[in-house]
């Protein structure tokens, strides 16, 4: 396991295969996990976080946290991992992509949360006017405070 810490500039990091802790700090960062169970934290500014790379065949159970700024968080695109995605502040986009039971938490701001690509997700918009989209699976949607829109796509 390694710890990577970014700078105040726009950083790009690809985690190793051991389950890493990656912190972007300031700047518009792109942080990408790998096959281990990674923790990615974008911190401030507008960050792009991926639970895994496009070249791997399976990922671990990852935790992605956007921080301040309009962040995009994408859960694992391969395998059956159960990822946790937390947007925190501002208007965030959270996408669950695998067949695992993912947890997606929008936080403050007007968030868009997609669980439609997988099943067994728990989606919580929290504060703000959020849009939550579920698919065919056994998903749970919680709008909380604000004028929220809950959609089911079949």
PDB file of C-alpha atoms in Angstrom, residues 98-102 114-123 133-141 151-154:
ATOM      1  CA  UNK A  98     -20.473  -2.550 -11.498  1.00  0.00           C
ATOM      2  CA  UNK A  99     -22.851  -5.206 -10.201  1.00  0.00           C
ATOM      3  CA  UNK A 100     -21.794  -4.730  -6.599  1.00  0.00           C
ATOM      4  CA  UNK A 101     -23.866  -3.092  -3.850  1.00  0.00           C
ATOM      5  CA  UNK A 102     -22.470   0.428  -4.124  1.00  0.00           C
ATOM      6  CA  UNK A 114     -26.574   7.273 -11.407  1.00  0.00           C
ATOM      7  CA  UNK A 115     -26.999   3.757 -10.087  1.00  0.00           C
ATOM      8  CA  UNK A 116     -28.650   2.647 -13.316  1.00  0.00           C
ATOM      9  CA  UNK A 117     -25.670   0.687 -14.623  1.00  0.00           C
ATOM     10  CA  UNK A 118     -25.652  -1.697 -11.661  1.00  0.00           C
ATOM     11  CA  UNK A 119     -27.942  -3.130  -8.991  1.00  0.00           C
ATOM     12  CA  UNK A 120     -28.233  -3.271  -5.216  1.00  0.00           C
ATOM     13  CA  UNK A 121     -27.123   0.347  -4.748  1.00  0.00           C
ATOM     14  CA  UNK A 122     -27.917   2.777  -1.959  1.00  0.00           C
ATOM     15  CA  UNK A 123     -28.153   6.346  -3.272  1.00  0.00           C
ATOM     16  CA  UNK A 133     -31.418   7.494 -11.293  1.00  0.00           C
ATOM     17  CA  UNK A 134     -31.889   3.788 -10.517  1.00  0.00           C
ATOM     18  CA  UNK A 135     -31.957   0.827 -12.879  1.00  0.00           C
ATOM     19  CA  UNK A 136     -33.599  -2.592 -12.832  1.00  0.00           C
ATOM     20  CA  UNK A 137     -31.807  -3.789  -9.740  1.00  0.00           C
ATOM     21  CA  UNK A 138     -32.837  -3.702  -6.119  1.00  0.00           C
ATOM     22  CA  UNK A 139     -31.742  -0.099  -5.493  1.00  0.00           C
ATOM     23  CA  UNK A 140     -32.580   2.206  -2.602  1.00  0.00           C
ATOM     24  CA  UNK A 141     -32.972   5.957  -3.272  1.00  0.00           C
ATOM     25  CA  UNK A 151     -36.091   8.185 -11.643  1.00  0.00           C
ATOM     26  CA  UNK A 152     -36.199   4.464 -12.418  1.00  0.00           C
ATOM     27  CA  UNK A 153     -34.888   3.458 -15.854  1.00  0.00           C
ATOM     28  CA  UNK A 154     -35.978   0.017 -17.064  1.00  0.00           C
TER      29      UNK A 154
END
